[in-house]
CSV table of C-alpha atoms and ligand atoms in Angstrom, one decimal:
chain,number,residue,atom,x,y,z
C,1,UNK,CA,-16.7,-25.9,18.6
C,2,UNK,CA,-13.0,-25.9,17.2
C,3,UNK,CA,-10.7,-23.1,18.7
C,4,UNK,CA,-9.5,-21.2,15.7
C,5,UNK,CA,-6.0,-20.5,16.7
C,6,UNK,CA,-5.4,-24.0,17.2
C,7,UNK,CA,-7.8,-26.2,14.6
C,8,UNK,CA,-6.3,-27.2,11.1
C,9,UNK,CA,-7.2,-24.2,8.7
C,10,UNK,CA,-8.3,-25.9,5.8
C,11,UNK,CA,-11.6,-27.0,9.0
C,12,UNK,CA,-12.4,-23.2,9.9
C,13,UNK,CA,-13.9,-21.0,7.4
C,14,UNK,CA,-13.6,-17.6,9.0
C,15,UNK,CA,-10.6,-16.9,10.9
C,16,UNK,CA,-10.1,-13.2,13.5
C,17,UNK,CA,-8.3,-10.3,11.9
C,18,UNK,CA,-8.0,-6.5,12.6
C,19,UNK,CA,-9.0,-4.0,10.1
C,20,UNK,CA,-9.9,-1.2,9.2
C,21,UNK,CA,-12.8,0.5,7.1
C,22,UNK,CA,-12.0,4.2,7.2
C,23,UNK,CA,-8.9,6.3,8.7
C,24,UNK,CA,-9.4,7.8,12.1
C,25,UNK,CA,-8.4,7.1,16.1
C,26,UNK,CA,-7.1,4.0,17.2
C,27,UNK,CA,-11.3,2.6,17.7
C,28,UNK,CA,-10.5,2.5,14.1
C,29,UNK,CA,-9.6,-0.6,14.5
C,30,UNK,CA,-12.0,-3.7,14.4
C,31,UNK,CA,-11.0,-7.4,15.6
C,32,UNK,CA,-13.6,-9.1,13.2
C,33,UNK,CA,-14.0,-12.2,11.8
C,34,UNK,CA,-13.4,-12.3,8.0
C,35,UNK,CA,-13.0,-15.6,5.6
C,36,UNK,CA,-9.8,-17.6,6.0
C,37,UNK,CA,-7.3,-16.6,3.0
C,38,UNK,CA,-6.5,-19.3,0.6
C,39,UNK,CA,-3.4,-19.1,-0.8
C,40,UNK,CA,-3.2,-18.9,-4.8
C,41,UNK,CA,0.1,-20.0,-7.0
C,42,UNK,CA,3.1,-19.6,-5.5
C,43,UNK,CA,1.5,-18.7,-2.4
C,44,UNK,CA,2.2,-19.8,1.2
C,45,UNK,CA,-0.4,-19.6,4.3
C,46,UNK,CA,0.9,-18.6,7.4
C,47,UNK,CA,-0.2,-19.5,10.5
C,48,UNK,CA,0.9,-15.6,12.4
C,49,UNK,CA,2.6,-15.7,15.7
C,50,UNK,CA,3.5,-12.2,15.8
C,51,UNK,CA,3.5,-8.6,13.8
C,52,UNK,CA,5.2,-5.6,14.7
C,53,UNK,CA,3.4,-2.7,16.0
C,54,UNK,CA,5.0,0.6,13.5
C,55,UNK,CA,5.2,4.4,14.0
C,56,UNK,CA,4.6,5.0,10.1
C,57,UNK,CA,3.5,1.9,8.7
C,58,UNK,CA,0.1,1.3,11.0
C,59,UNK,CA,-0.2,4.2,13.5
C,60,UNK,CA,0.2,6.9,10.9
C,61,UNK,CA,-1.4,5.0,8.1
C,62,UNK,CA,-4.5,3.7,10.4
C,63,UNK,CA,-5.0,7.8,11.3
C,64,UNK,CA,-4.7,8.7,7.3
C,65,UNK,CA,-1.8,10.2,7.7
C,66,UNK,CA,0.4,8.6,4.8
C,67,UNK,CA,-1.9,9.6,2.2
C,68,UNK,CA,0.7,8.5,-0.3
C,69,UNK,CA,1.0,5.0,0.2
C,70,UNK,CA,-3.3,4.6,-0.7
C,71,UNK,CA,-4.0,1.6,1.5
C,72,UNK,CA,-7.0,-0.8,0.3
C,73,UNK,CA,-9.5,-0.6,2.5
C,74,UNK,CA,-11.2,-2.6,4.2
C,75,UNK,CA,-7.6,-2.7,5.2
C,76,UNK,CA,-6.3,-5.9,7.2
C,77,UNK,CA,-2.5,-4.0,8.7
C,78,UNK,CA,0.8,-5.6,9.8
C,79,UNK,CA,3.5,-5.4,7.4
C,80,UNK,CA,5.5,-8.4,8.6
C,81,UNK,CA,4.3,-11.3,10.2
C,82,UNK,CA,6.2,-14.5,11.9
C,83,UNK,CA,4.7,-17.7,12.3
C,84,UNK,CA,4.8,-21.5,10.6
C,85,UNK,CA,3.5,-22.4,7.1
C,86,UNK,CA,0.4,-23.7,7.4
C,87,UNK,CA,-0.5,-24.6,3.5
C,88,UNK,CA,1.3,-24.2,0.2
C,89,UNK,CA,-1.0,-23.1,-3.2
C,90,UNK,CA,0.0,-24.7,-6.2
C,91,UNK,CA,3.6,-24.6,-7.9
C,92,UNK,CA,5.6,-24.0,-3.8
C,93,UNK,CA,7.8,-26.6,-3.6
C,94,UNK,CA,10.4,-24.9,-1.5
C,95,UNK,CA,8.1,-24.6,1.5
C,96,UNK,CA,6.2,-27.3,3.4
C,97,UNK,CA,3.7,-26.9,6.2
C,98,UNK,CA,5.6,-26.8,9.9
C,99,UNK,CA,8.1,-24.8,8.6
C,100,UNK,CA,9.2,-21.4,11.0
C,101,UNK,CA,9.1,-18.7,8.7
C,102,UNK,CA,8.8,-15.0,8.4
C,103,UNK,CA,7.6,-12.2,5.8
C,104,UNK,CA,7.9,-8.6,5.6
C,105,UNK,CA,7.3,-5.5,3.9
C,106,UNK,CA,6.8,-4.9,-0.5
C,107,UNK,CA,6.4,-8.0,-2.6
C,108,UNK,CA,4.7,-9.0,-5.6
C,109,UNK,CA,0.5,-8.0,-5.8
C,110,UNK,CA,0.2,-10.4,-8.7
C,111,UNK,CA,0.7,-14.5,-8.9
C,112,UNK,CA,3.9,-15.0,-9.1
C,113,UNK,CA,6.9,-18.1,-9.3
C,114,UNK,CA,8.2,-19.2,-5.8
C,115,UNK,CA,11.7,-18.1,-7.3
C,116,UNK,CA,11.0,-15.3,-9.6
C,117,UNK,CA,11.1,-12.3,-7.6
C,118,UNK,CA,14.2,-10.8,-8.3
C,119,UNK,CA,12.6,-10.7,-12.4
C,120,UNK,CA,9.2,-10.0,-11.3
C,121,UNK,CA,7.9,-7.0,-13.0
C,122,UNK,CA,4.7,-6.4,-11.9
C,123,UNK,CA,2.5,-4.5,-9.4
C,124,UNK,CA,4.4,-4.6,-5.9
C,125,UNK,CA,3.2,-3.2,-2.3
C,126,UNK,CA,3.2,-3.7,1.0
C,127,UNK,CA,2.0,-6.7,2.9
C,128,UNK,CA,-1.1,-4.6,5.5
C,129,UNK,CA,-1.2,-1.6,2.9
C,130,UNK,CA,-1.0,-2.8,-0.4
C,131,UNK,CA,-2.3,-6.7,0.3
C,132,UNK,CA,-3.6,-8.5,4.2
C,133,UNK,CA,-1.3,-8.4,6.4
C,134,UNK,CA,-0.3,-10.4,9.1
C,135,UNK,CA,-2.7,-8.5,11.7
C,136,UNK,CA,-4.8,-11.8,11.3
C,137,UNK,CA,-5.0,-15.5,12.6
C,138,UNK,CA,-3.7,-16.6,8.4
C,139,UNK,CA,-2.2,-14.7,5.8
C,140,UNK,CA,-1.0,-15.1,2.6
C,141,UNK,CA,2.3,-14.2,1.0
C,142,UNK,CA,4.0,-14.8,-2.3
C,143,UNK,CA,6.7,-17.9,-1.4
C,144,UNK,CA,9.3,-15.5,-3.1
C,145,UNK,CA,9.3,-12.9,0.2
C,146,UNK,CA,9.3,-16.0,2.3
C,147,UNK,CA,12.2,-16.8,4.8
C,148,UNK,CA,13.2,-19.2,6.6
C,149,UNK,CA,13.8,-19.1,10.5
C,150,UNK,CA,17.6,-20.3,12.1
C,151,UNK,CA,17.1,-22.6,15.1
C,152,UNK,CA,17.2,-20.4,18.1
C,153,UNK,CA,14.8,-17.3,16.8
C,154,UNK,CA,11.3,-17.7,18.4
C,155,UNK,CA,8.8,-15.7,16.6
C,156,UNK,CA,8.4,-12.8,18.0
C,157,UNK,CA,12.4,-11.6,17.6
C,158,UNK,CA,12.1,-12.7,14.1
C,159,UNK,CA,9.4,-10.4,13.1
C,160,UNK,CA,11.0,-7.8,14.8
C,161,UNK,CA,14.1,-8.7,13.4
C,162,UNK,CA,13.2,-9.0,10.0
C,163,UNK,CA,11.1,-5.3,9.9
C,164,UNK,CA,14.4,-3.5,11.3
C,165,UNK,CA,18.0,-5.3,11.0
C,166,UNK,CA,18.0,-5.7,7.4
C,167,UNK,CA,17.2,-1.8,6.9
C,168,UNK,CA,19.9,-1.3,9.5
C,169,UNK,CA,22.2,-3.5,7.8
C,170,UNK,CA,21.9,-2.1,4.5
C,171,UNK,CA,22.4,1.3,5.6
C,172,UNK,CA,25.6,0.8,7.8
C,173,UNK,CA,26.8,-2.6,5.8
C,174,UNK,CA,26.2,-1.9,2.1
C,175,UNK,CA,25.4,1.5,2.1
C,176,UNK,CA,27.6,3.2,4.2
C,177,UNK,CA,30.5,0.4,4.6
C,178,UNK,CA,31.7,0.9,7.6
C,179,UNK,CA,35.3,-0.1,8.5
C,180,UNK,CA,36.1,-1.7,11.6
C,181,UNK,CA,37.9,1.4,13.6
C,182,UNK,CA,35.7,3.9,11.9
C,183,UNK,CA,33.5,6.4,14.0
C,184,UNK,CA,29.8,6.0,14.0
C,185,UNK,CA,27.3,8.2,15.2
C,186,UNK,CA,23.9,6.8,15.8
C,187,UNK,CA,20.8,9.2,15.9
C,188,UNK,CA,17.5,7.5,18.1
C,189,UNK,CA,19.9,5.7,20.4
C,190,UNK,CA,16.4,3.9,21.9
C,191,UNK,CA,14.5,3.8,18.8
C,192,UNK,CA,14.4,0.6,16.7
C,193,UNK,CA,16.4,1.1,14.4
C,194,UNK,CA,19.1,3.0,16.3
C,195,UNK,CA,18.8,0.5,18.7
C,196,UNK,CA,19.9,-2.2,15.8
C,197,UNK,CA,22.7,0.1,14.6
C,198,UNK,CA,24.9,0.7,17.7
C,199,UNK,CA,24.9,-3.5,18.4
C,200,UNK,CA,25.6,-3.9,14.7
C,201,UNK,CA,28.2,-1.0,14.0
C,202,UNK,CA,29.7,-2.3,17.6
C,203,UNK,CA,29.2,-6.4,17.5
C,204,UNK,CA,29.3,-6.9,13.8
C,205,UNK,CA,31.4,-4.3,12.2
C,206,UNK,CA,33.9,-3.2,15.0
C,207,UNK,CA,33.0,0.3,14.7
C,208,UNK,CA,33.7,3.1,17.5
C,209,UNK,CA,29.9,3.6,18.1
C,210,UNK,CA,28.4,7.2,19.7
C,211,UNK,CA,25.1,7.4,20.2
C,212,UNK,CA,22.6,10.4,21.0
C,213,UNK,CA,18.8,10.4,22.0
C,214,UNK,CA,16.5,12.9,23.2
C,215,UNK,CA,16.2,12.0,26.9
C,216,UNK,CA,18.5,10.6,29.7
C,217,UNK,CA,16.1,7.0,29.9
C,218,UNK,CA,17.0,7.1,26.0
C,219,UNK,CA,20.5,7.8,26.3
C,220,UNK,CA,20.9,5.0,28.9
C,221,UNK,CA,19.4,2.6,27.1
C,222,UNK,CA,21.7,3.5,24.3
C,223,UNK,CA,24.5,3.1,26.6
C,224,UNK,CA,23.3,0.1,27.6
C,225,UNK,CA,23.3,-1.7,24.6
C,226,UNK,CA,26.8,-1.1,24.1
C,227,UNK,CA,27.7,2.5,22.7
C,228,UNK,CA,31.3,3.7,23.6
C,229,UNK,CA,29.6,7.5,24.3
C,230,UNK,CA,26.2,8.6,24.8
C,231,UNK,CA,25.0,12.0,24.8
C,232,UNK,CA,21.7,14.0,25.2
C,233,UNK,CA,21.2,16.4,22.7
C,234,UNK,CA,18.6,18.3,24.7
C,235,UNK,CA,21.1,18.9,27.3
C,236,UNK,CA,24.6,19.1,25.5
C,237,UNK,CA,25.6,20.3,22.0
C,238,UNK,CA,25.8,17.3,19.9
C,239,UNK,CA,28.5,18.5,17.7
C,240,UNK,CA,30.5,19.7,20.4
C,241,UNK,CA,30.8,16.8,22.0
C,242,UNK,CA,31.1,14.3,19.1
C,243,UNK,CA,34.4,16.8,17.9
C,244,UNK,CA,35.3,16.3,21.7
C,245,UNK,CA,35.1,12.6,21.7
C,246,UNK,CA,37.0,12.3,18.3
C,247,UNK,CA,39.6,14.8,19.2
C,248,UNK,CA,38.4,17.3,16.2
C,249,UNK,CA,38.1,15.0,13.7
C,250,UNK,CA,34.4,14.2,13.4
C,251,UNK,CA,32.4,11.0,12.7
C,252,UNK,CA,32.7,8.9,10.0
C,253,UNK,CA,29.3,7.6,9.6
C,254,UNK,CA,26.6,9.7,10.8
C,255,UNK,CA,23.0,6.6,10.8
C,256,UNK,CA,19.7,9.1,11.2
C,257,UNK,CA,16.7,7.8,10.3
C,258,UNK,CA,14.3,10.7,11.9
C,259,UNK,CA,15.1,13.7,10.4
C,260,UNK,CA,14.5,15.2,13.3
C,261,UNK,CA,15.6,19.0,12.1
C,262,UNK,CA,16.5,20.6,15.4
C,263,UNK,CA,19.3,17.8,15.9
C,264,UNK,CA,20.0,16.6,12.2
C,265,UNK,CA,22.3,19.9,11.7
C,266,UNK,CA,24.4,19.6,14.3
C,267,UNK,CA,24.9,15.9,13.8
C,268,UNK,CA,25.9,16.6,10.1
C,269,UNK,CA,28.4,19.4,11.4
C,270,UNK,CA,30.2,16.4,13.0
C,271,UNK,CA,30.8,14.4,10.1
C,272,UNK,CA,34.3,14.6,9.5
C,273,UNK,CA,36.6,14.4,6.1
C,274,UNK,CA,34.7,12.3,3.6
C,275,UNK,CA,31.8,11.5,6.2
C,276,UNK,CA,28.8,9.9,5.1
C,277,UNK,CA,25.3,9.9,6.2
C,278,UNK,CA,22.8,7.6,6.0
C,279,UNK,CA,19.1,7.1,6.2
C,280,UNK,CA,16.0,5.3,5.4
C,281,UNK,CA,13.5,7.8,7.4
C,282,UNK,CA,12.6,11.1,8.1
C,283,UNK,CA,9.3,11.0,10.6
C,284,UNK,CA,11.2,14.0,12.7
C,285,UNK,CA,11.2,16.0,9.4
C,286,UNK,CA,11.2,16.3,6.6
C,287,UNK,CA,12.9,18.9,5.8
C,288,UNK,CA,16.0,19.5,7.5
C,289,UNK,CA,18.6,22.3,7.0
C,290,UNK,CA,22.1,21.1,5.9
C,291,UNK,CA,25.4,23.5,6.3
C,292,UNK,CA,26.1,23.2,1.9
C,293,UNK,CA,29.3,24.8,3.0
C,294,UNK,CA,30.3,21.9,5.3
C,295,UNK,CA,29.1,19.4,2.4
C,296,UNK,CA,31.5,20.1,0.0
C,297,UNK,CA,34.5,21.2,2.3
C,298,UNK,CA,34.7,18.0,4.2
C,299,UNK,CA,33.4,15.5,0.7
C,300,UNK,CA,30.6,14.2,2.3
C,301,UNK,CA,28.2,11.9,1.0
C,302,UNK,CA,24.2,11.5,1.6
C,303,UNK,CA,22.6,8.1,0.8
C,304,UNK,CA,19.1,7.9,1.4
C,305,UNK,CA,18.7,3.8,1.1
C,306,UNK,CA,15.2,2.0,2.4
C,307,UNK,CA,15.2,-1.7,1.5
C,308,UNK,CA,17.6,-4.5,1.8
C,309,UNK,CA,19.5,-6.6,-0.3
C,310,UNK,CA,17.9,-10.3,-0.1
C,311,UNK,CA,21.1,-12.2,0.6
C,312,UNK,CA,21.1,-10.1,3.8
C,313,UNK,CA,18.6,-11.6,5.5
C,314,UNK,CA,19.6,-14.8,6.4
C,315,UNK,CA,22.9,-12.9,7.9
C,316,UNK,CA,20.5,-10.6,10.2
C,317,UNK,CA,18.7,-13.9,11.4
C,318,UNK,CA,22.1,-15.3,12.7
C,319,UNK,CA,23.4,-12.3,14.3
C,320,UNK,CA,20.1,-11.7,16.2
C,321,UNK,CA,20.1,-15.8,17.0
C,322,UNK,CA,23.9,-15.3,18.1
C,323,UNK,CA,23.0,-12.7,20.3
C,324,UNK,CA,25.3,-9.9,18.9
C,325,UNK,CA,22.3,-8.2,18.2
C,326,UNK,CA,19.5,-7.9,20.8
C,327,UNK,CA,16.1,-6.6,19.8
C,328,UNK,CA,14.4,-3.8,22.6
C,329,UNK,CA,10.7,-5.8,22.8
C,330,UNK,CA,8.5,-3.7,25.1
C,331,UNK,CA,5.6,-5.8,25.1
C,332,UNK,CA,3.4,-8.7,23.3
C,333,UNK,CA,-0.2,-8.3,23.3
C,334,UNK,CA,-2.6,-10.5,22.2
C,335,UNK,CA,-3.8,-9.0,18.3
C,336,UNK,CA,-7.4,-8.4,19.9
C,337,UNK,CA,-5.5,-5.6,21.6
C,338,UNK,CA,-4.1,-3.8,18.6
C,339,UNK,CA,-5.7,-0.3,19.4
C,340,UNK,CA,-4.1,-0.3,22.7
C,341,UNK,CA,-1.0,-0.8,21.5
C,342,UNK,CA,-1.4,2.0,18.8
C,343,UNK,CA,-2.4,4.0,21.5
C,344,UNK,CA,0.4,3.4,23.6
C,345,UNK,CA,3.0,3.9,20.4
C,346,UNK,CA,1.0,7.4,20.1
C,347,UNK,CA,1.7,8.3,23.8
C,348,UNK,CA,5.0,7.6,23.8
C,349,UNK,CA,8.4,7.9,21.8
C,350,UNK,CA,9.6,4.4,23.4
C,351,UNK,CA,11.8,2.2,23.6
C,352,UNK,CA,11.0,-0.8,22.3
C,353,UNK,CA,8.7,-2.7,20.0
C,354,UNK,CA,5.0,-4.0,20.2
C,355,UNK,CA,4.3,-6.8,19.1
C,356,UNK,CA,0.9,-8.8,18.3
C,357,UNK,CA,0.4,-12.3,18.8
C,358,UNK,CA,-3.0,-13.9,17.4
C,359,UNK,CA,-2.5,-16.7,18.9
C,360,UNK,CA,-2.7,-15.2,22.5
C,361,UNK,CA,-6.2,-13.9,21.5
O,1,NAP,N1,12.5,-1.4,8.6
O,1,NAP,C1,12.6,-0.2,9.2
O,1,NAP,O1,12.8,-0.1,10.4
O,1,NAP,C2,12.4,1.0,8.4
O,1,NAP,C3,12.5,0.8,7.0
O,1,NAP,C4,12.4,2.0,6.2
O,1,NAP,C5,12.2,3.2,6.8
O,1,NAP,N2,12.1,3.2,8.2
O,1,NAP,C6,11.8,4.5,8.8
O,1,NAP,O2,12.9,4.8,9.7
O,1,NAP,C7,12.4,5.7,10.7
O,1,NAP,C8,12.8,5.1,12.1
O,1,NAP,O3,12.1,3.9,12.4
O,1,NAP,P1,12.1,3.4,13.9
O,1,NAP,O4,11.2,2.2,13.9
O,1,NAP,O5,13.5,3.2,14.3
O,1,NAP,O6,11.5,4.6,14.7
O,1,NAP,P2,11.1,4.7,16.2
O,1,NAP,O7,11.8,3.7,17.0
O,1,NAP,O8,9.6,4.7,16.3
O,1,NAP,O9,11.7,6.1,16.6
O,1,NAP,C9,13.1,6.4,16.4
O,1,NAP,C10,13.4,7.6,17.2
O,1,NAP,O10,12.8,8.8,16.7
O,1,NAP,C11,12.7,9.8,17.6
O,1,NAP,N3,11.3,10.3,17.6
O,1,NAP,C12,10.1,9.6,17.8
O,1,NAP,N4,9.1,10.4,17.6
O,1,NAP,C13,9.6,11.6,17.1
O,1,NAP,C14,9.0,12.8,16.7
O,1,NAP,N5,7.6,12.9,16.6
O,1,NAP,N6,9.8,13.8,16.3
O,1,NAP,C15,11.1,13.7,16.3
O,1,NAP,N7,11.7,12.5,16.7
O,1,NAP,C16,11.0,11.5,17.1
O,1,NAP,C17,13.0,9.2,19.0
O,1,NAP,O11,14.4,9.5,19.2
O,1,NAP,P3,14.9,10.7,20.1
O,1,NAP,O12,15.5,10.1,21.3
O,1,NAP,O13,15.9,11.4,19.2
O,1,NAP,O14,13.7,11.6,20.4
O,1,NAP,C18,12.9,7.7,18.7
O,1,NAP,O15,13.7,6.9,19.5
O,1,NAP,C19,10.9,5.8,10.5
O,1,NAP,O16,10.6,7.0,9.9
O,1,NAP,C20,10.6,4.6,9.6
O,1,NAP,O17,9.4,4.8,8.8
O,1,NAP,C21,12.2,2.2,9.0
């Protein structure tokens, strides 16, 4: 009997994946066997060695709470996956099997030319929503949302690195251009992408980085990973002790994220002159209030900016492999153990990602 995670694919017909048939609990969520994917033109087959574990992107769309992003079902989730290349369909030439790669997040639904995403104009979705994800032993992936791994980035910090750093780095890099000197104020100090954002506004850009969470474990982790202040918004007034810190000025760059609308106001009174805030999410919210008056007094600027900018990648890969960015891994669990670890995201804010590894069972 061959032992699937380990046997040649093109030898196994059916292969182990999670999915799911209809929205509900965690028990939701099957570890079944379903038919090995073959990958069409301009395809790549990846051999998974790890997918993150999200807040939004499987916990809330497994329990039908994202209503809006319509997941196929049957669905196989995990929107990223890590791993090597295992086969090529027709027309790849830029990939070869062995290679350490890594794929996240919205990419072409149809066939499409290993290098013609950027004028690809068709249907696009989500890897685990939209198309199988990499909750499975193989998956499939256009070769144009294919990237390569630096020496020095095992598997499981690249898929964690590739769901979160490039959002980070967009926001703070692109987005919010942050100058080294320049005040930041990061919101989720423990969270995954606030986590990111202090090491990259600190190691990367040279910014002044504050950071607040909701509890003192939070804030210390947060302090931890480098931020010059920390503070606990449930037990000091954020404002007050940002315009403390910065002698009355105010941040520059305030990085949310949550929306979390007990805390967002008071972090966007302590934007200073020509502050800018940022964000990609708003699972605290949505709706927040924001001081108008404040807004247009002090010129401040709201970007709201998911995505990434391709070229970015590879830059996210080598800080993470150069250590000035550190990735906050809780645990890896082998993928037949994905409704515990939806469970345990459900329990618990965290600090720190999940991660599934098929190949661990
Ligand atoms: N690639 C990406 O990472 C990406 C891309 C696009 C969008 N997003 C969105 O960005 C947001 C943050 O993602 P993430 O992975 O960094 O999140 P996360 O680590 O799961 O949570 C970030 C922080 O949110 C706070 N929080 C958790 N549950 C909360 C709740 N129910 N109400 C209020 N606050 C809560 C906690 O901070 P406190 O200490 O303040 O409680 C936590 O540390 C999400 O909405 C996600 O969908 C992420």
């Amino acid at each position: 009997m061959l032992d699937r995670r380990t046997a040649p694919a093109q030898d196994i017909a059916m292969m182990k994946a999670i999915r799911f048939h209809e929205f509900g609990p965690p028990d939701v969520l099957r570890y079944e066997d379903v038919p090995v994917p073959e990958p069409r033109a301009g395809e790549v087959r990846i051999r998974v060695h790890a997918g993150t574990v999200n807040r939004v992107l499987d916990v809330a769309l497994r329990a039908g709470k994202q209503p809006q992003r319509a997941p196929a079902l049957p669905c196989i989730p995990g929107v990223d996956c890590a791993g090597t290349i295992d086969a090529v369909g027709p027309g790849v030439t830029r990939f070869k099997p062995g290679q350490r790669v890594a794929s996240a997040g919205t990419m072409p639904l149809d066939i499409v030319g290993e290098n013609e995403r950027a004028a690809y104009r068709g249907p696009i979705g989500m890897m685990g929503i939209k198309r199988p994800g990499g909750f499975a032993d193989l998956v499939c992936v256009p070769a144009c949302a294919v990237d390569l791994l630096p020496e020095g980035l095992g598997f499981h910090e690249a898929a964690v690195a590739l769901r979160h750093v490039p959002t980070a780095w967009n926001l703070l890099v692109n987005v919010a251009a942050v100058k080294p000197g320049e005040w930041v104020l990061i919101m989720g100090a423990a969270g995954n992408l606030g986590s990111i954002g202090i090491q990259l506004a600190k190691n990367v850009l040279g910014a002044r980085v504050i950071a607040t969470a909701g509890s003192d474990e939070r804030v210390a982790l947060g302090r931890s990973l480098g931020a010059e202040h920390c503070i606990n918004y449930n037990k000091q007034d954020l404002r007050d002790e940002v315009l403390k810190i910065t002698d009355g000025k105010g941040v520059n760059v305030v990085y949310d994220n949550i929306a979390n609308p007990q805390v967002l106001p008071k972090a966007f009174k302590a934007l200073g002159y020509e502050g800018r805030l940022v964000t990609a999410g708003a699972h605290g919210g949505p709706n927040v209030t924001i001081d108008f008056f404040h807004l247009y007094d002090h010129r401040i600027t709201i970007r709201g900016t998911p995505g990434h900018k391709e070229g970015d990648v590879p830059l996210c890969f080598q800080a993470v492999a150069d250590g000035k960015i550190k990735l906050q891994i809780a645990q890896v669990l082998p993928l037949s153990r994905a409704a515990e670890a939806h469970r345990l995201i459900e329990s618990d804010p965290g600090t720190g990602k999940i991660v599934l590894d098929p190949t661990m069972g």
